[in-house]
PDB file of N, CA, C and O in Angstrom:
ATOM      1  N   MET D  18      -8.773 -19.815 -31.606  1.00 62.00           N
ATOM      2  CA  MET D  18      -8.483 -19.277 -30.293  1.00 62.00           C
ATOM      3  C   MET D  18      -7.467 -18.145 -30.388  1.00 62.00           C
ATOM      4  O   MET D  18      -7.673 -17.094 -29.820  1.00 62.00           O
ATOM      5  N   LYS D  19      -6.376 -18.371 -31.111  1.00 74.00           N
ATOM      6  CA  LYS D  19      -5.357 -17.334 -31.249  1.00 74.00           C
ATOM      7  C   LYS D  19      -5.893 -16.144 -32.026  1.00 74.00           C
ATOM      8  O   LYS D  19      -5.536 -15.011 -31.748  1.00 74.00           O
ATOM      9  N   GLN D  20      -6.768 -16.404 -32.995  1.00 79.00           N
ATOM     10  CA  GLN D  20      -7.311 -15.311 -33.796  1.00 79.00           C
ATOM     11  C   GLN D  20      -8.200 -14.402 -32.950  1.00 79.00           C
ATOM     12  O   GLN D  20      -8.202 -13.192 -33.147  1.00 79.00           O
ATOM     13  N   SER D  21      -8.942 -14.975 -32.013  1.00 82.00           N
ATOM     14  CA  SER D  21      -9.807 -14.142 -31.178  1.00 82.00           C
ATOM     15  C   SER D  21      -8.972 -13.255 -30.252  1.00 82.00           C
ATOM     16  O   SER D  21      -9.324 -12.098 -30.007  1.00 82.00           O
ATOM     17  N   HIS D  22      -7.855 -13.790 -29.740  1.00 85.00           N
ATOM     18  CA  HIS D  22      -6.972 -12.976 -28.902  1.00 85.00           C
ATOM     19  C   HIS D  22      -6.329 -11.867 -29.738  1.00 85.00           C
ATOM     20  O   HIS D  22      -6.223 -10.729 -29.284  1.00 85.00           O
ATOM     21  N   LEU D  23      -5.921 -12.217 -30.944  1.00 85.00           N
ATOM     22  CA  LEU D  23      -5.313 -11.231 -31.831  1.00 85.00           C
ATOM     23  C   LEU D  23      -6.319 -10.144 -32.189  1.00 85.00           C
ATOM     24  O   LEU D  23      -5.982  -8.957 -32.209  1.00 85.00           O
ATOM     25  N   LEU D  24      -7.551 -10.536 -32.429  1.00 87.00           N
ATOM     26  CA  LEU D  24      -8.589  -9.569 -32.755  1.00 87.00           C
ATOM     27  C   LEU D  24      -8.861  -8.645 -31.574  1.00 87.00           C
ATOM     28  O   LEU D  24      -9.004  -7.433 -31.747  1.00 87.00           O
ATOM     29  N   ARG D  25      -8.892  -9.190 -30.375  1.00 89.00           N
ATOM     30  CA  ARG D  25      -9.107  -8.358 -29.182  1.00 89.00           C
ATOM     31  C   ARG D  25      -7.966  -7.359 -29.007  1.00 89.00           C
ATOM     32  O   ARG D  25      -8.194  -6.190 -28.713  1.00 89.00           O
ATOM     33  N   ILE D  26      -6.747  -7.817 -29.166  1.00 88.00           N
ATOM     34  CA  ILE D  26      -5.586  -6.927 -29.030  1.00 88.00           C
ATOM     35  C   ILE D  26      -5.633  -5.836 -30.089  1.00 88.00           C
ATOM     36  O   ILE D  26      -5.376  -4.665 -29.812  1.00 88.00           O
ATOM     37  N   LEU D  27      -5.984  -6.201 -31.307  1.00 88.00           N
ATOM     38  CA  LEU D  27      -6.079  -5.233 -32.389  1.00 88.00           C
ATOM     39  C   LEU D  27      -7.154  -4.196 -32.107  1.00 88.00           C
ATOM     40  O   LEU D  27      -6.950  -3.000 -32.299  1.00 88.00           O
ATOM     41  N   LEU D  28      -8.310  -4.634 -31.622  1.00 89.00           N
ATOM     42  CA  LEU D  28      -9.393  -3.698 -31.301  1.00 89.00           C
ATOM     43  C   LEU D  28      -9.005  -2.750 -30.166  1.00 89.00           C
ATOM     44  O   LEU D  28      -9.299  -1.554 -30.215  1.00 89.00           O
ATOM     45  N   ILE D  29      -8.330  -3.277 -29.164  1.00 87.00           N
ATOM     46  CA  ILE D  29      -7.882  -2.421 -28.061  1.00 87.00           C
ATOM     47  C   ILE D  29      -6.860  -1.408 -28.560  1.00 87.00           C
ATOM     48  O   ILE D  29      -6.911  -0.228 -28.197  1.00 87.00           O
ATOM     49  N   ALA D  30      -5.938  -1.841 -29.413  1.00 86.00           N
ATOM     50  CA  ALA D  30      -4.929  -0.930 -29.954  1.00 86.00           C
ATOM     51  C   ALA D  30      -5.581   0.171 -30.789  1.00 86.00           C
ATOM     52  O   ALA D  30      -5.206   1.343 -30.679  1.00 86.00           O
ATOM     53  N   VAL D  31      -6.556  -0.192 -31.594  1.00 85.00           N
ATOM     54  CA  VAL D  31      -7.260   0.810 -32.404  1.00 85.00           C
ATOM     55  C   VAL D  31      -8.015   1.776 -31.506  1.00 85.00           C
ATOM     56  O   VAL D  31      -7.970   2.990 -31.690  1.00 85.00           O
ATOM     57  N   PHE D  32      -8.687   1.248 -30.488  1.00 82.00           N
ATOM     58  CA  PHE D  32      -9.441   2.099 -29.566  1.00 82.00           C
ATOM     59  C   PHE D  32      -8.527   3.078 -28.844  1.00 82.00           C
ATOM     60  O   PHE D  32      -8.834   4.262 -28.722  1.00 82.00           O
ATOM     61  N   LEU D  33      -7.379   2.603 -28.387  1.00 76.00           N
ATOM     62  CA  LEU D  33      -6.454   3.476 -27.667  1.00 76.00           C
ATOM     63  C   LEU D  33      -5.791   4.498 -28.585  1.00 76.00           C
ATOM     64  O   LEU D  33      -5.455   5.599 -28.147  1.00 76.00           O
ATOM     65  N   SER D  34      -5.603   4.154 -29.830  1.00 78.00           N
ATOM     66  CA  SER D  34      -4.943   5.080 -30.741  1.00 78.00           C
ATOM     67  C   SER D  34      -5.869   6.204 -31.201  1.00 78.00           C
ATOM     68  O   SER D  34      -5.400   7.272 -31.585  1.00 78.00           O
ATOM     69  N   ILE D  35      -7.195   5.993 -31.158  1.00 79.00           N
ATOM     70  CA  ILE D  35      -8.108   7.045 -31.586  1.00 79.00           C
ATOM     71  C   ILE D  35      -8.719   7.799 -30.402  1.00 79.00           C
ATOM     72  O   ILE D  35      -9.568   8.651 -30.580  1.00 79.00           O
ATOM     73  N   ALA D  36      -8.260   7.496 -29.204  1.00 61.00           N
ATOM     74  CA  ALA D  36      -8.775   8.198 -28.024  1.00 61.00           C
ATOM     75  C   ALA D  36      -8.374   9.666 -28.086  1.00 61.00           C
ATOM     76  O   ALA D  36      -7.304  10.009 -28.569  1.00 61.00           O
ATOM     77  N   PRO D  37      -9.239  10.548 -27.620  1.00 67.00           N
ATOM     78  CA  PRO D  37      -8.898  11.969 -27.651  1.00 67.00           C
ATOM     79  C   PRO D  37      -7.707  12.279 -26.748  1.00 67.00           C
ATOM     80  O   PRO D  37      -7.507  11.631 -25.725  1.00 67.00           O
ATOM     81  N   SER D  38      -6.935  13.258 -27.136  1.00 64.00           N
ATOM     82  CA  SER D  38      -5.761  13.608 -26.338  1.00 64.00           C
ATOM     83  C   SER D  38      -6.195  14.280 -25.036  1.00 64.00           C
ATOM     84  O   SER D  38      -7.213  14.957 -24.975  1.00 64.00           O
ATOM     85  N   ALA D  39      -5.410  14.067 -24.015  1.00 60.00           N
ATOM     86  CA  ALA D  39      -5.704  14.654 -22.710  1.00 60.00           C
ATOM     87  C   ALA D  39      -5.364  16.139 -22.731  1.00 60.00           C
ATOM     88  O   ALA D  39      -4.369  16.554 -23.302  1.00 60.00           O
ATOM     89  N   ARG D  40      -6.197  16.907 -22.115  1.00 59.00           N
ATOM     90  CA  ARG D  40      -5.961  18.346 -22.022  1.00 59.00           C
ATOM     91  C   ARG D  40      -5.341  18.668 -20.671  1.00 59.00           C
ATOM     92  O   ARG D  40      -5.794  18.164 -19.643  1.00 59.00           O
ATOM     93  N   PRO D  41      -4.321  19.509 -20.632  1.00 60.00           N
ATOM     94  CA  PRO D  41      -3.742  19.877 -19.350  1.00 60.00           C
ATOM     95  C   PRO D  41      -4.706  20.733 -18.553  1.00 60.00           C
ATOM     96  O   PRO D  41      -5.564  21.411 -19.106  1.00 60.00           O
ATOM     97  N   GLN D  42      -4.545  20.685 -17.261  1.00 58.00           N
ATOM     98  CA  GLN D  42      -5.446  21.439 -16.382  1.00 58.00           C
ATOM     99  C   GLN D  42      -5.264  22.935 -16.576  1.00 58.00           C
ATOM    100  O   GLN D  42      -6.226  23.683 -16.519  1.00 58.00           O
ATOM    101  N   GLY D  43      -4.048  23.368 -16.757  1.00 58.00           N
ATOM    102  CA  GLY D  43      -3.802  24.784 -16.965  1.00 58.00           C
ATOM    103  C   GLY D  43      -3.978  25.591 -15.694  1.00 58.00           C
ATOM    104  O   GLY D  43      -4.557  26.675 -15.702  1.00 58.00           O
ATOM    105  N   CYS D  44      -3.484  25.078 -14.598  1.00 66.00           N
ATOM    106  CA  CYS D  44      -3.622  25.732 -13.309  1.00 66.00           C
ATOM    107  C   CYS D  44      -2.753  26.987 -13.278  1.00 66.00           C
ATOM    108  O   CYS D  44      -1.528  26.913 -13.194  1.00 66.00           O
ATOM    109  N   THR D  45      -3.362  28.145 -13.369  1.00 63.00           N
ATOM    110  CA  THR D  45      -2.599  29.389 -13.422  1.00 63.00           C
ATOM    111  C   THR D  45      -1.898  29.676 -12.100  1.00 63.00           C
ATOM    112  O   THR D  45      -0.830  30.284 -12.087  1.00 63.00           O
ATOM    113  N   GLN D  46      -2.474  29.242 -11.007  1.00 65.00           N
ATOM    114  CA  GLN D  46      -1.825  29.470  -9.715  1.00 65.00           C
ATOM    115  C   GLN D  46      -0.501  28.709  -9.647  1.00 65.00           C
ATOM    116  O   GLN D  46       0.506  29.244  -9.193  1.00 65.00           O
ATOM    117  N   CYS D  47      -0.495  27.464 -10.118  1.00 70.00           N
ATOM    118  CA  CYS D  47       0.751  26.681 -10.127  1.00 70.00           C
ATOM    119  C   CYS D  47       1.772  27.320 -11.059  1.00 70.00           C
ATOM    120  O   CYS D  47       2.957  27.391 -10.737  1.00 70.00           O
ATOM    121  N   GLN D  48       1.329  27.778 -12.216  1.00 72.00           N
ATOM    122  CA  GLN D  48       2.240  28.423 -13.150  1.00 72.00           C
ATOM    123  C   GLN D  48       2.823  29.700 -12.550  1.00 72.00           C
ATOM    124  O   GLN D  48       4.008  29.976 -12.684  1.00 72.00           O
ATOM    125  N   ASP D  49       1.986  30.482 -11.892  1.00 70.00           N
ATOM    126  CA  ASP D  49       2.456  31.718 -11.265  1.00 70.00           C
ATOM    127  C   ASP D  49       3.448  31.421 -10.147  1.00 70.00           C
ATOM    128  O   ASP D  49       4.465  32.103 -10.012  1.00 70.00           O
ATOM    129  N   ASN D  50       3.148  30.416  -9.337  1.00 73.00           N
ATOM    130  CA  ASN D  50       4.050  30.076  -8.237  1.00 73.00           C
ATOM    131  C   ASN D  50       5.400  29.598  -8.753  1.00 73.00           C
ATOM    132  O   ASN D  50       6.441  29.928  -8.197  1.00 73.00           O
ATOM    133  N   THR D  51       5.390  28.803  -9.811  1.00 75.00           N
ATOM    134  CA  THR D  51       6.640  28.296 -10.371  1.00 75.00           C
ATOM    135  C   THR D  51       7.420  29.420 -11.056  1.00 75.00           C
ATOM    136  O   THR D  51       8.638  29.497 -10.940  1.00 75.00           O
ATOM    137  N   ALA D  52       6.722  30.297 -11.750  1.00 78.00           N
ATOM    138  CA  ALA D  52       7.394  31.398 -12.446  1.00 78.00           C
ATOM    139  C   ALA D  52       8.027  32.378 -11.463  1.00 78.00           C
ATOM    140  O   ALA D  52       9.004  33.043 -11.802  1.00 78.00           O
ATOM    141  N   ALA D  53       7.479  32.449 -10.254  1.00 81.00           N
ATOM    142  CA  ALA D  53       8.000  33.394  -9.269  1.00 81.00           C
ATOM    143  C   ALA D  53       9.230  32.861  -8.540  1.00 81.00           C
ATOM    144  O   ALA D  53       9.850  33.594  -7.782  1.00 81.00           O
ATOM    145  N   THR D  54       9.578  31.611  -8.758  1.00 84.00           N
ATOM    146  CA  THR D  54      10.731  31.029  -8.067  1.00 84.00           C
ATOM    147  C   THR D  54      12.005  31.304  -8.854  1.00 84.00           C
ATOM    148  O   THR D  54      11.972  31.513 -10.067  1.00 84.00           O
ATOM    149  N   PRO D  55      13.140  31.282  -8.183  1.00 89.00           N
ATOM    150  CA  PRO D  55      14.422  31.499  -8.884  1.00 89.00           C
ATOM    151  C   PRO D  55      14.714  30.356  -9.864  1.00 89.00           C
ATOM    152  O   PRO D  55      14.175  29.251  -9.736  1.00 89.00           O
ATOM    153  N   PRO D  56      15.573  30.613 -10.861  1.00 88.00           N
ATOM    154  CA  PRO D  56      15.902  29.590 -11.859  1.00 88.00           C
ATOM    155  C   PRO D  56      16.452  28.296 -11.256  1.00 88.00           C
ATOM    156  O   PRO D  56      16.177  27.218 -11.776  1.00 88.00           O
ATOM    157  N   LYS D  57      17.221  28.385 -10.174  1.00 91.00           N
ATOM    158  CA  LYS D  57      17.752  27.169  -9.541  1.00 91.00           C
ATOM    159  C   LYS D  57      16.615  26.298  -9.013  1.00 91.00           C
ATOM    160  O   LYS D  57      16.659  25.068  -9.131  1.00 91.00           O
ATOM    161  N   THR D  58      15.610  26.917  -8.432  1.00 87.00           N
ATOM    162  CA  THR D  58      14.466  26.166  -7.903  1.00 87.00           C
ATOM    163  C   THR D  58      13.665  25.544  -9.041  1.00 87.00           C
ATOM    164  O   THR D  58      13.212  24.410  -8.943  1.00 87.00           O
ATOM    165  N   GLN D  59      13.493  26.285 -10.130  1.00 85.00           N
ATOM    166  CA  GLN D  59      12.789  25.733 -11.285  1.00 85.00           C
ATOM    167  C   GLN D  59      13.527  24.519 -11.839  1.00 85.00           C
ATOM    168  O   GLN D  59      12.897  23.511 -12.199  1.00 85.00           O
ATOM    169  N   ALA D  60      14.853  24.587 -11.896  1.00 88.00           N
ATOM    170  CA  ALA D  60      15.641  23.449 -12.373  1.00 88.00           C
ATOM    171  C   ALA D  60      15.500  22.269 -11.420  1.00 88.00           C
ATOM    172  O   ALA D  60      15.409  21.115 -11.867  1.00 88.00           O
ATOM    173  N   ALA D  61      15.449  22.552 -10.117  1.00 89.00           N
ATOM    174  CA  ALA D  61      15.261  21.471  -9.137  1.00 89.00           C
ATOM    175  C   ALA D  61      13.902  20.808  -9.326  1.00 89.00           C
ATOM    176  O   ALA D  61      13.786  19.581  -9.223  1.00 89.00           O
ATOM    177  N   TYR D  62      12.872  21.605  -9.616  1.00 85.00           N
ATOM    178  CA  TYR D  62      11.537  21.033  -9.880  1.00 85.00           C
ATOM    179  C   TYR D  62      11.581  20.111 -11.099  1.00 85.00           C
ATOM    180  O   TYR D  62      11.013  19.027 -11.098  1.00 85.00           O
ATOM    181  N   ARG D  63      12.251  20.574 -12.159  1.00 85.00           N
ATOM    182  CA  ARG D  63      12.333  19.753 -13.371  1.00 85.00           C
ATOM    183  C   ARG D  63      13.054  18.439 -13.094  1.00 85.00           C
ATOM    184  O   ARG D  63      12.637  17.371 -13.544  1.00 85.00           O
ATOM    185  N   HIS D  64      14.144  18.488 -12.340  1.00 91.00           N
ATOM    186  CA  HIS D  64      14.883  17.269 -12.006  1.00 91.00           C
ATOM    187  C   HIS D  64      14.039  16.348 -11.122  1.00 91.00           C
ATOM    188  O   HIS D  64      14.078  15.127 -11.282  1.00 91.00           O
ATOM    189  N   ALA D  65      13.294  16.930 -10.202  1.00 90.00           N
ATOM    190  CA  ALA D  65      12.455  16.123  -9.316  1.00 90.00           C
ATOM    191  C   ALA D  65      11.353  15.413 -10.104  1.00 90.00           C
ATOM    192  O   ALA D  65      11.046  14.246  -9.834  1.00 90.00           O
ATOM    193  N   ILE D  66      10.780  16.085 -11.086  1.00 87.00           N
ATOM    194  CA  ILE D  66       9.731  15.464 -11.901  1.00 87.00           C
ATOM    195  C   ILE D  66      10.303  14.284 -12.676  1.00 87.00           C
ATOM    196  O   ILE D  66       9.704  13.206 -12.736  1.00 87.00           O
ATOM    197  N   ILE D  67      11.480  14.455 -13.263  1.00 92.00           N
ATOM    198  CA  ILE D  67      12.122  13.359 -14.002  1.00 92.00           C
ATOM    199  C   ILE D  67      12.449  12.204 -13.059  1.00 92.00           C
ATOM    200  O   ILE D  67      12.225  11.033 -13.383  1.00 92.00           O
ATOM    201  N   PHE D  68      12.960  12.528 -11.871  1.00 93.00           N
ATOM    202  CA  PHE D  68      13.302  11.497 -10.893  1.00 93.00           C
ATOM    203  C   PHE D  68      12.061  10.713 -10.463  1.00 93.00           C
ATOM    204  O   PHE D  68      12.089   9.480 -10.386  1.00 93.00           O
ATOM    205  N   MET D  69      10.975  11.408 -10.191  1.00 92.00           N
ATOM    206  CA  MET D  69       9.742  10.720  -9.771  1.00 92.00           C
ATOM    207  C   MET D  69       9.181   9.856 -10.897  1.00 92.00           C
ATOM    208  O   MET D  69       8.687   8.756 -10.654  1.00 92.00           O
ATOM    209  N   THR D  70       9.279  10.337 -12.138  1.00 92.00           N
ATOM    210  CA  THR D  70       8.800   9.551 -13.277  1.00 92.00           C
ATOM    211  C   THR D  70       9.646   8.289 -13.450  1.00 92.00           C
ATOM    212  O   THR D  70       9.112   7.197 -13.685  1.00 92.00           O
ATOM    213  N   ALA D  71      10.958   8.425 -13.324  1.00 94.00           N
ATOM    214  CA  ALA D  71      11.844   7.267 -13.462  1.00 94.00           C
ATOM    215  C   ALA D  71      11.602   6.257 -12.339  1.00 94.00           C
ATOM    216  O   ALA D  71      11.590   5.044 -12.581  1.00 94.00           O
ATOM    217  N   THR D  72      11.382   6.742 -11.131  1.00 95.00           N
ATOM    218  CA  THR D  72      11.121   5.847 -10.006  1.00 95.00           C
ATOM    219  C   THR D  72       9.815   5.080 -10.204  1.00 95.00           C
ATOM    220  O   THR D  72       9.762   3.856 -10.018  1.00 95.00           O
ATOM    221  N   ALA D  73       8.769   5.788 -10.589  1.00 93.00           N
ATOM    222  CA  ALA D  73       7.479   5.133 -10.815  1.00 93.00           C
ATOM    223  C   ALA D  73       7.568   4.121 -11.958  1.00 93.00           C
ATOM    224  O   ALA D  73       7.016   3.017 -11.867  1.00 93.00           O
ATOM    225  N   SER D  74       8.273   4.474 -13.016  1.00 93.00           N
ATOM    226  CA  SER D  74       8.438   3.550 -14.147  1.00 93.00           C
ATOM    227  C   SER D  74       9.224   2.315 -13.732  1.00 93.00           C
ATOM    228  O   SER D  74       8.888   1.195 -14.130  1.00 93.00           O
ATOM    229  N   GLY D  75      10.263   2.511 -12.923  1.00 94.00           N
ATOM    230  CA  GLY D  75      11.053   1.376 -12.445  1.00 94.00           C
ATOM    231  C   GLY D  75      10.232   0.434 -11.578  1.00 94.00           C
ATOM    232  O   GLY D  75      10.332  -0.791 -11.712  1.00 94.00           O
ATOM    233  N   LEU D  76       9.420   0.997 -10.696  1.00 94.00           N
ATOM    234  CA  LEU D  76       8.553   0.158  -9.864  1.00 94.00           C
ATOM    235  C   LEU D  76       7.547  -0.608 -10.709  1.00 94.00           C
ATOM    236  O   LEU D  76       7.285  -1.791 -10.479  1.00 94.00           O
ATOM    237  N   PHE D  77       6.987   0.070 -11.700  1.00 94.00           N
ATOM    238  CA  PHE D  77       6.013  -0.584 -12.579  1.00 94.00           C
ATOM    239  C   PHE D  77       6.654  -1.730 -13.352  1.00 94.00           C
ATOM    240  O   PHE D  77       6.121  -2.848 -13.394  1.00 94.00           O
ATOM    241  N   LEU D  78       7.806  -1.453 -13.962  1.00 94.00           N
ATOM    242  CA  LEU D  78       8.477  -2.494 -14.742  1.00 94.00           C
ATOM    243  C   LEU D  78       8.961  -3.639 -13.852  1.00 94.00           C
ATOM    244  O   LEU D  78       8.897  -4.807 -14.246  1.00 94.00           O
ATOM    245  N   GLY D  79       9.445  -3.311 -12.651  1.00 93.00           N
ATOM    246  CA  GLY D  79       9.859  -4.354 -11.710  1.00 93.00           C
ATOM    247  C   GLY D  79       8.702  -5.259 -11.317  1.00 93.00           C
ATOM    248  O   GLY D  79       8.859  -6.480 -11.229  1.00 93.00           O
ATOM    249  N   THR D  80       7.546  -4.661 -11.104  1.00 93.00           N
ATOM    250  CA  THR D  80       6.362  -5.445 -10.774  1.00 93.00           C
ATOM    251  C   THR D  80       5.978  -6.356 -11.931  1.00 93.00           C
ATOM    252  O   THR D  80       5.626  -7.522 -11.725  1.00 93.00           O
ATOM    253  N   LEU D  81       6.051  -5.826 -13.152  1.00 92.00           N
ATOM    254  CA  LEU D  81       5.736  -6.655 -14.315  1.00 92.00           C
ATOM    255  C   LEU D  81       6.693  -7.837 -14.427  1.00 92.00           C
ATOM    256  O   LEU D  81       6.271  -8.962 -14.719  1.00 92.00           O
ATOM    257  N   VAL D  82       7.964  -7.608 -14.187  1.00 92.00           N
ATOM    258  CA  VAL D  82       8.961  -8.685 -14.275  1.00 92.00           C
ATOM    259  C   VAL D  82       8.671  -9.743 -13.205  1.00 92.00           C
ATOM    260  O   VAL D  82       8.703 -10.952 -13.479  1.00 92.00           O
ATOM    261  N   LEU D  83       8.392  -9.303 -11.983  1.00 90.00           N
ATOM    262  CA  LEU D  83       8.086 -10.252 -10.912  1.00 90.00           C
ATOM    263  C   LEU D  83       6.827 -11.051 -11.218  1.00 90.00           C
ATOM    264  O   LEU D  83       6.784 -12.263 -10.971  1.00 90.00           O
ATOM    265  N   LEU D  84       5.820 -10.398 -11.723  1.00 88.00           N
ATOM    266  CA  LEU D  84       4.576 -11.121 -12.044  1.00 88.00           C
ATOM    267  C   LEU D  84       4.790 -12.094 -13.194  1.00 88.00           C
ATOM    268  O   LEU D  84       4.217 -13.178 -13.217  1.00 88.00           O
ATOM    269  N   LYS D  85       5.602 -11.711 -14.165  1.00 86.00           N
ATOM    270  CA  LYS D  85       5.874 -12.579 -15.294  1.00 86.00           C
ATOM    271  C   LYS D  85       6.653 -13.819 -14.844  1.00 86.00           C
ATOM    272  O   LYS D  85       6.374 -14.937 -15.282  1.00 86.00           O
ATOM    273  N   ARG D  86       7.616 -13.631 -13.942  1.00 81.00           N
ATOM    274  CA  ARG D  86       8.393 -14.772 -13.426  1.00 81.00           C
ATOM    275  C   ARG D  86       7.525 -15.690 -12.575  1.00 81.00           C
ATOM    276  O   ARG D  86       7.679 -16.898 -12.596  1.00 81.00           O
ATOM    277  N   HIS D  87       6.636 -15.089 -11.795  1.00 68.00           N
ATOM    278  CA  HIS D  87       5.782 -15.881 -10.915  1.00 68.00           C
ATOM    279  C   HIS D  87       4.810 -16.749 -11.699  1.00 68.00           C
ATOM    280  O   HIS D  87       4.460 -17.837 -11.297  1.00 68.00           O
ATOM    281  N   ARG D  88       4.419 -16.281 -12.811  1.00 63.00           N
ATOM    282  CA  ARG D  88       3.455 -16.978 -13.656  1.00 63.00           C
ATOM    283  C   ARG D  88       4.100 -18.203 -14.206  1.00 63.00           C
ATOM    284  O   ARG D  88       3.719 -19.264 -14.323  1.00 63.00           O
TER     285      ARG D  88
END
């Protein structure tokens, strides 16, 4: 029983590790709009992206902790 779970986890890990890398969209309009903004605004965008990523990660990890405790 444990070996079958281990084998499944191993196969999933191998599958995910050989998956092709994601290509960025390369939206030139977004790049042009961002490049046309002042440096302070560009820095604010960078901080906002980090803040949104940290918030989403915190919510995800919090949900995992709650589900793990509930189980």
